[in-house]
CSV table of C-alpha atoms in Angstrom, one decimal:
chain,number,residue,atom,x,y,z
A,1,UNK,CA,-17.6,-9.4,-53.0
A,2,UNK,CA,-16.3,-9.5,-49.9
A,3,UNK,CA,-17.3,-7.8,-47.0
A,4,UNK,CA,-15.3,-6.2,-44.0
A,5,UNK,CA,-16.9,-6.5,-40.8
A,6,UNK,CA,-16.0,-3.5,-38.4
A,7,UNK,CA,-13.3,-4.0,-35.6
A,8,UNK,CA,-14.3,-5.2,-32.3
A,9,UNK,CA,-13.0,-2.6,-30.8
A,10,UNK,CA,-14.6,0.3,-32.4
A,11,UNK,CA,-18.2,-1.6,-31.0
A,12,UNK,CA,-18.5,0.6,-28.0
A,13,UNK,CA,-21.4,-0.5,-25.3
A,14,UNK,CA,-23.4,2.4,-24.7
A,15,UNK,CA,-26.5,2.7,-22.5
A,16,UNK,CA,-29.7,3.8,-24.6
A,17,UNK,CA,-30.9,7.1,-23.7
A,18,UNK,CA,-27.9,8.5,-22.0
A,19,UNK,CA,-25.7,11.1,-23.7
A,20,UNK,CA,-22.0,9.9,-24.0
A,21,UNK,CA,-19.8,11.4,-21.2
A,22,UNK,CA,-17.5,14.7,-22.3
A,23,UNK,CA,-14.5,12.9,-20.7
A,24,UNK,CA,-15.0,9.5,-23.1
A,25,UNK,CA,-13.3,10.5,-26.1
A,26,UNK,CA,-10.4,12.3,-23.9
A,27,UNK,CA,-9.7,8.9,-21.9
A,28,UNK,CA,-9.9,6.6,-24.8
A,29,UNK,CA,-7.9,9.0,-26.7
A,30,UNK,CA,-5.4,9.3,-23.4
A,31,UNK,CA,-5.1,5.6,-23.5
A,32,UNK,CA,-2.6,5.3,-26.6
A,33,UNK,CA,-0.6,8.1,-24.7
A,34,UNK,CA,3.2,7.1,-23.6
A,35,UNK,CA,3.6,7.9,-19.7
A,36,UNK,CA,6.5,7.7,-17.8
A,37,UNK,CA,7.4,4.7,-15.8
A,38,UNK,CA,8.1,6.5,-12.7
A,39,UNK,CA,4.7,8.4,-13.2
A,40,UNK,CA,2.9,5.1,-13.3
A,41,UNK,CA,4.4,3.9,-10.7
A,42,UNK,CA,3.8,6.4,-8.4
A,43,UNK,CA,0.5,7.1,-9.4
A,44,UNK,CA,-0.9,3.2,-9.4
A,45,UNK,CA,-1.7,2.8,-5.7
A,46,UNK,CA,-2.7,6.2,-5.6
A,47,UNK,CA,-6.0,5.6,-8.1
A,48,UNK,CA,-6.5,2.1,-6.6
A,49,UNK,CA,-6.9,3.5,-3.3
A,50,UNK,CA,-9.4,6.2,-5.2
A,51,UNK,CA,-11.5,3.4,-6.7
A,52,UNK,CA,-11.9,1.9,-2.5
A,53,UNK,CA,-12.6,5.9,-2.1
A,54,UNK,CA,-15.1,6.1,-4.8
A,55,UNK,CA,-17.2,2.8,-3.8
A,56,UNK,CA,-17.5,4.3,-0.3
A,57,UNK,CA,-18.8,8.0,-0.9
A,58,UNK,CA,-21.8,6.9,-2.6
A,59,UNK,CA,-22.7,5.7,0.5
A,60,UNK,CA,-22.1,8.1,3.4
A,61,UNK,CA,-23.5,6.2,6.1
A,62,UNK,CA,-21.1,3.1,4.9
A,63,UNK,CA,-18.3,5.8,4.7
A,64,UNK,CA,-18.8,7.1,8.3
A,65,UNK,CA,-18.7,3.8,9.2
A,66,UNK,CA,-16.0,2.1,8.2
A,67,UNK,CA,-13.9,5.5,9.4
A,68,UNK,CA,-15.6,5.1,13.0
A,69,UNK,CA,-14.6,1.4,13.3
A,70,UNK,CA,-11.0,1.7,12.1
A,71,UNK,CA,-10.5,5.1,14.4
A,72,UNK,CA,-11.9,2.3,17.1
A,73,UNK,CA,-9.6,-0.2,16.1
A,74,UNK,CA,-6.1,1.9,15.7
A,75,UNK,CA,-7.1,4.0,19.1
A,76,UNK,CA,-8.2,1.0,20.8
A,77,UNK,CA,-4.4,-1.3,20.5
A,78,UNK,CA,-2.9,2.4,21.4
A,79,UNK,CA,-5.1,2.8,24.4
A,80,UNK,CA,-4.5,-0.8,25.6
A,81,UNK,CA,-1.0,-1.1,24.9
A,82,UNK,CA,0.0,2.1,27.4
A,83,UNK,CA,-2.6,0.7,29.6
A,84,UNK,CA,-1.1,-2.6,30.2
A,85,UNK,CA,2.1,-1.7,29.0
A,86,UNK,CA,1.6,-4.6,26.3
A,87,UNK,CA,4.7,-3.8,23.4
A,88,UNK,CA,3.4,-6.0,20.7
A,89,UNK,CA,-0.3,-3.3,20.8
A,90,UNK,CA,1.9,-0.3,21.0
A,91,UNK,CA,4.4,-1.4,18.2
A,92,UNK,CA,1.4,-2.3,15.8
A,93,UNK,CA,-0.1,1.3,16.7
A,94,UNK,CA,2.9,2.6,16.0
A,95,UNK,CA,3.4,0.7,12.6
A,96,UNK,CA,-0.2,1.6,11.2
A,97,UNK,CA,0.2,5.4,12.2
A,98,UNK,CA,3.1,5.5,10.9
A,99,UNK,CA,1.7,3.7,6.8
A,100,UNK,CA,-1.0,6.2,7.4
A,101,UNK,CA,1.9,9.2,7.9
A,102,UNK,CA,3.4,7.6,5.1
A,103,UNK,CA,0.6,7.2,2.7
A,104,UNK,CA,-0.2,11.1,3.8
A,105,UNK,CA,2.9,12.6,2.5
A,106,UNK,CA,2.9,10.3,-0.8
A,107,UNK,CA,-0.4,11.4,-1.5
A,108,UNK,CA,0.7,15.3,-1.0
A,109,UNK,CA,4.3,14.7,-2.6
A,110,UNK,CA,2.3,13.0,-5.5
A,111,UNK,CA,-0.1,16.1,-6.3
A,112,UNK,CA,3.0,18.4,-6.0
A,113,UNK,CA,4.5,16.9,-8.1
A,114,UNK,CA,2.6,15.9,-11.1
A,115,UNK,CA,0.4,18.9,-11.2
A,116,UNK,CA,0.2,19.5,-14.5
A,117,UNK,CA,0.1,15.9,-15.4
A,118,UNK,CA,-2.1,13.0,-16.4
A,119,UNK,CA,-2.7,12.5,-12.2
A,120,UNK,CA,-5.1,15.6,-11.3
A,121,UNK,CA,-6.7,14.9,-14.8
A,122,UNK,CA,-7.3,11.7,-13.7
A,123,UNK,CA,-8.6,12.8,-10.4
A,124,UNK,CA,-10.8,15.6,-11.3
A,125,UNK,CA,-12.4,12.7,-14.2
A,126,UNK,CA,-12.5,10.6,-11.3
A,127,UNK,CA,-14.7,13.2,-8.9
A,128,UNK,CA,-16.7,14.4,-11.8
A,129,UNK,CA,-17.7,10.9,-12.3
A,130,UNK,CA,-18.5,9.8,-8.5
A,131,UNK,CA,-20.3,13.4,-8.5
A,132,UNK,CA,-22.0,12.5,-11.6
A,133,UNK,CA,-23.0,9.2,-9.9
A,134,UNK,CA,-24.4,10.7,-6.7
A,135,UNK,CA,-26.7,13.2,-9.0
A,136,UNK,CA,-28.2,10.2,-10.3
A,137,UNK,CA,-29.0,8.4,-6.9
A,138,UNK,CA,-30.3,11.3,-5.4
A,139,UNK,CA,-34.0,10.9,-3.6
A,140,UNK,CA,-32.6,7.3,-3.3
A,141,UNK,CA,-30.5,7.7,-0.5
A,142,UNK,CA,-31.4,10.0,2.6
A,143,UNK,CA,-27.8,10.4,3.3
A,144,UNK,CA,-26.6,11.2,-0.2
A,145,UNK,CA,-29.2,13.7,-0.2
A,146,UNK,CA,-28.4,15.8,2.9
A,147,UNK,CA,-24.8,15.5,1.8
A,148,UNK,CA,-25.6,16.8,-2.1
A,149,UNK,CA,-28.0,19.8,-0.5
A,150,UNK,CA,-25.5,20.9,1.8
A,151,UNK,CA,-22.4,21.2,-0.6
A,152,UNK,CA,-24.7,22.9,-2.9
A,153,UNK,CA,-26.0,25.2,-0.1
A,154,UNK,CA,-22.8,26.0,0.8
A,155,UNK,CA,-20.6,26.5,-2.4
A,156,UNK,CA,-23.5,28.0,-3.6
A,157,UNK,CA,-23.5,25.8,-6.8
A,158,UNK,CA,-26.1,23.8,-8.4
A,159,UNK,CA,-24.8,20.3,-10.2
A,160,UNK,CA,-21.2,19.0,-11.7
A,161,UNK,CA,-20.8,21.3,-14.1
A,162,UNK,CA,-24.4,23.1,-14.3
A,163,UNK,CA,-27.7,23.5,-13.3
A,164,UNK,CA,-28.8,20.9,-16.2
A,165,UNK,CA,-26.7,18.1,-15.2
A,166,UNK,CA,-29.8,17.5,-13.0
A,167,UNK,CA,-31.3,16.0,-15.6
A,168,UNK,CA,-29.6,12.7,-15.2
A,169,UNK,CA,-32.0,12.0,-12.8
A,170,UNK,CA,-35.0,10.1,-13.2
A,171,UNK,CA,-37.0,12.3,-10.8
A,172,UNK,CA,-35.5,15.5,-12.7
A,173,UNK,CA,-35.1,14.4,-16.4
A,174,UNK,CA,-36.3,17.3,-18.6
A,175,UNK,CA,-38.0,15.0,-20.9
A,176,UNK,CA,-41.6,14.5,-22.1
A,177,UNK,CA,-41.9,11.0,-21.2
A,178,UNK,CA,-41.2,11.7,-17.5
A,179,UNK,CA,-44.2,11.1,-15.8
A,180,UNK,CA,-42.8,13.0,-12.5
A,181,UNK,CA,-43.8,16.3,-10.4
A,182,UNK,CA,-40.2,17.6,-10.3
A,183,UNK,CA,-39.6,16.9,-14.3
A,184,UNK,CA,-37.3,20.2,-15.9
A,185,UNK,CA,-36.7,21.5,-11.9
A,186,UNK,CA,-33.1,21.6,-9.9
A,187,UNK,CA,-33.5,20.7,-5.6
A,188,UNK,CA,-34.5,23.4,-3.5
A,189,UNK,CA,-30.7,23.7,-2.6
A,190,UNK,CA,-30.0,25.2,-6.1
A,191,UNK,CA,-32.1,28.3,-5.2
A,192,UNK,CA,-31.1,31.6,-4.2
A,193,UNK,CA,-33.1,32.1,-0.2
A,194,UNK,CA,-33.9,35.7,0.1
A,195,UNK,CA,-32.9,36.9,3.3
A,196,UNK,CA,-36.4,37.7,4.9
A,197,UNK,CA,-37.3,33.9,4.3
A,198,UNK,CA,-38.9,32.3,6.9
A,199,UNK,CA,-40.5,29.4,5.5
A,200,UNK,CA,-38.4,27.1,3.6
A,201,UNK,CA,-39.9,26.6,-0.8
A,202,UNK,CA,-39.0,23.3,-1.6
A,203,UNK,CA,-40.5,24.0,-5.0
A,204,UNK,CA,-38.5,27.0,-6.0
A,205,UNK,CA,-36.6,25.3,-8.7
A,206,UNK,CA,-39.7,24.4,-10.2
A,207,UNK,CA,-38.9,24.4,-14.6
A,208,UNK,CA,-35.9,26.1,-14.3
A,209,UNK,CA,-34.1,23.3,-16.6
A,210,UNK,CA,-36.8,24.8,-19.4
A,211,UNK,CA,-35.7,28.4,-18.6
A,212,UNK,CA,-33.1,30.1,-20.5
A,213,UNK,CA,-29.9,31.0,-19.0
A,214,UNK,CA,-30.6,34.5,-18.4
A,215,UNK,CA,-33.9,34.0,-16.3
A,216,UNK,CA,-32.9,30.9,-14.8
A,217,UNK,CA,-29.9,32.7,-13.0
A,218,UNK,CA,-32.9,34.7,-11.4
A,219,UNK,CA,-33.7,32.2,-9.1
A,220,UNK,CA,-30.9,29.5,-8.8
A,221,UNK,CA,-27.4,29.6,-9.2
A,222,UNK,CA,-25.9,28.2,-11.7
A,223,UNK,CA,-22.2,27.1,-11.9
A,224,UNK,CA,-21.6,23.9,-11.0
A,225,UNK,CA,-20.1,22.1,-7.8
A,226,UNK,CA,-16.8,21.3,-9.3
A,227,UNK,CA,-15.3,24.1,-10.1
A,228,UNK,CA,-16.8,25.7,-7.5
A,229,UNK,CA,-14.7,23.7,-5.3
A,230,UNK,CA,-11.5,23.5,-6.8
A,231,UNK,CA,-11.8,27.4,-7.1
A,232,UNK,CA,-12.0,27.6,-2.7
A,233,UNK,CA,-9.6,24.7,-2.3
A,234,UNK,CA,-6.9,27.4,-4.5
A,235,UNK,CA,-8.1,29.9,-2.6
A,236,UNK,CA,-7.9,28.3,0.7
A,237,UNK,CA,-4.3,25.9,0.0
A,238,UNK,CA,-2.1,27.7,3.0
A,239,UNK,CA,-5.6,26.9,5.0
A,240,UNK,CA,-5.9,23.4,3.9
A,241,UNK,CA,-2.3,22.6,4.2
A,242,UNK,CA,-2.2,24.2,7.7
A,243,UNK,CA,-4.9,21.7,8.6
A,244,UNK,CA,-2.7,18.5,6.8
A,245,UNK,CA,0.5,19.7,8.6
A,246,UNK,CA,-1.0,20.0,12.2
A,247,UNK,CA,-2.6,16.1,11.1
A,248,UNK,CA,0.3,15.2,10.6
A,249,UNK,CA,2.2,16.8,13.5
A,250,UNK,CA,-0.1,15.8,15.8
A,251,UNK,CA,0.5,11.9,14.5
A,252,UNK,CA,4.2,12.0,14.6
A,253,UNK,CA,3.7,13.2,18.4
A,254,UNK,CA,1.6,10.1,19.0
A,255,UNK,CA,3.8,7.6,17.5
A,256,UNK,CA,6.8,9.0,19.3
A,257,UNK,CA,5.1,9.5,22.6
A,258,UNK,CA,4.0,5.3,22.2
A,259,UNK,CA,7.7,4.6,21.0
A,260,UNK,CA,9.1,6.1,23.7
A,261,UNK,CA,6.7,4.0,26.2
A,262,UNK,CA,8.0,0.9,24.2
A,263,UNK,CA,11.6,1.5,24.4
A,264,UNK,CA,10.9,2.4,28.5
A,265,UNK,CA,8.9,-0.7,28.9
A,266,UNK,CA,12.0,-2.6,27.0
A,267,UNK,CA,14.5,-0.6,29.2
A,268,UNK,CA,12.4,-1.7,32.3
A,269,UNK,CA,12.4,-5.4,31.3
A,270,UNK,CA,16.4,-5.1,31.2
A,271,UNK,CA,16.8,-4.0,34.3
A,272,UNK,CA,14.8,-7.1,36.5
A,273,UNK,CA,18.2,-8.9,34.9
A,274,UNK,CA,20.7,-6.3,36.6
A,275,UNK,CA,22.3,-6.8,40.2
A,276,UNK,CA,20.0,-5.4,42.8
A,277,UNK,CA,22.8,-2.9,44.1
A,278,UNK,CA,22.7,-1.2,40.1
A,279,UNK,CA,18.4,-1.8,40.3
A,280,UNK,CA,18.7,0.7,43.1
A,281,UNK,CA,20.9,3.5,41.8
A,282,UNK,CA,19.0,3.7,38.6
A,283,UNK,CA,15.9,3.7,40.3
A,284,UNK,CA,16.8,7.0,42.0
A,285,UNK,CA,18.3,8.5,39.3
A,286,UNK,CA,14.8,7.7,37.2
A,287,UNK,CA,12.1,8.9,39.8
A,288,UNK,CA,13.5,12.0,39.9
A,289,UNK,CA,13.4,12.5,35.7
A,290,UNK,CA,10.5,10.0,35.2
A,291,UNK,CA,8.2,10.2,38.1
A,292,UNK,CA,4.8,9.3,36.2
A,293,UNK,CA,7.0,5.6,35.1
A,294,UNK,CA,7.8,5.1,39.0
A,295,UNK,CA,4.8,2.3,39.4
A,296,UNK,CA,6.8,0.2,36.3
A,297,UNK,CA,9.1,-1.2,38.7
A,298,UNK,CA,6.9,-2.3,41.6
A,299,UNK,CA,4.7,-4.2,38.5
């Protein structure tokens, strides 16, 4: 008799102990799904540049700075190239402003546009995940910490998608064979502070993963993080947006403003070839419209 061995595919890795993900079967069932070219193609660098994104927001202190040195780096050619009136620092400052206008608008365009497509699905999998992941290195990082307490303080939410996907973590794990203090209890941030509290309980979530839903919602809240979000980034889109298009204005200003010191400094460079008799005339003419560029022809 002969026997069939099962496909290699269906053999499935799965960490012991940890229950399967809710978004598994929707991905690997997503994956046989036919997708536009022109989708994929737009969306590609769009979920490479969220797998950079995703490696760096575990680690807020690594996040903040690799955004300090760059905002050094981009401000520092600008501020040296209309210093020393140096064409090759002010073009490149003007080049990378301008792939970071452009990868701006394709990123807004993008979420237009596919909204009710594969893309957000993708994205919100994507932040449930990195959320997910930040849950489960909590107490391990300082930073990640503060960060986690203060969304949940401020969205007034408590985990991804509830107050049980605390249990993920080791310190938290509602389980008998976890030997810790805060076993079956949620962060302090979870909790509901009464308004005459003076002293901060870092124990109020204390067994509240062992509470029903009913008496835990006492004490804690208990909707989670993400939806929580999405809900005030609806809420607030004319808000948010007016924040991207004053970004953005305030960019294009930049790069024209350096432009426009290039294209002087080129104008300026033509001029040392002229006749002195023409030097002159155009010299008066420009001090009276351009008096701050009257030192570029004495340099």
């Amino acid at each position: 008799m002969q026997h069939r061995l099962p496909h290699a595919r269906s053999q499935v890795p799965l960490r012991r102990g940890l229950p399967i993900p809710p978004h598994f079967k929707l991905s690997h069932r997503r994956r046989h799904e036919r997708i536009p070219c022109r989708q994929v193609l737009a969306v590609y660098p769009l979920l490479r540049l969220l797998d950079v994104v995703d490696t760096l927001t575990l680690d807020p202190a690594l996040l903040l700075m690799v955004i300090g040195s760059l905002t050094f780096f981009i401000t520092f050619l600008g501020c040296l190239g209309a210093l020393r009136n140096v064409t090759c620092l002010l073009k490149t400052f003007v080049c990378i402003l301008a792939l970071l206008l452009l990868l701006q608008l394709t990123t807004g365009v993008a979420a237009y546009l596919f909204t009710d497509t594969n893309f957000v699905v993708e994205v919100m999998e994507r932040t449930e995940r990195l959320m997910m992941t930040s849950i489960v290195g909590y107490r391990e990082d300082r930073d990640l910490e503060n960060a986690i307490d203060f969304v949940q303080k401020k969205f007034q939410c408590c985990g991804v998608e509830g107050y049980r996907d605390w249990s993920r973590n080791v310190y938290f794990d509602c389980s008998d064979a976890n030997p810790s203090v805060e076993a079956c209890s949620v962060p302090f941030s979870c909790c509901m502070a009464p308004g005459n509290q003076l002293v901060l309980n870092t124990m109020c979530g204390f067994g509240t993963q062992r509470q029903e839903r009913s008496l835990a919602q006492q004490g804690v809240f208990l909707d989670g993080c993400l939806d929580k979000i999405a809900r005030w980034l609806k809420q607030n889109a004319r808000m948010v947006g007016g924040l991207a298009g004053g970004l953005l204005l305030l960019q294009t200003c930049t790069m024209s403003l350096a432009w426009a010191q290039v294209c002087w400094i080129n104008k300026v460079g033509r001029r040392k070839a002229m006749p002195a008799s023409r030097i002159a005339s155009l010299q008066k003419k420009d001090h009276m419209w351009f008096p701050a560029f009257a030192d570029f022809h004495e340099q």
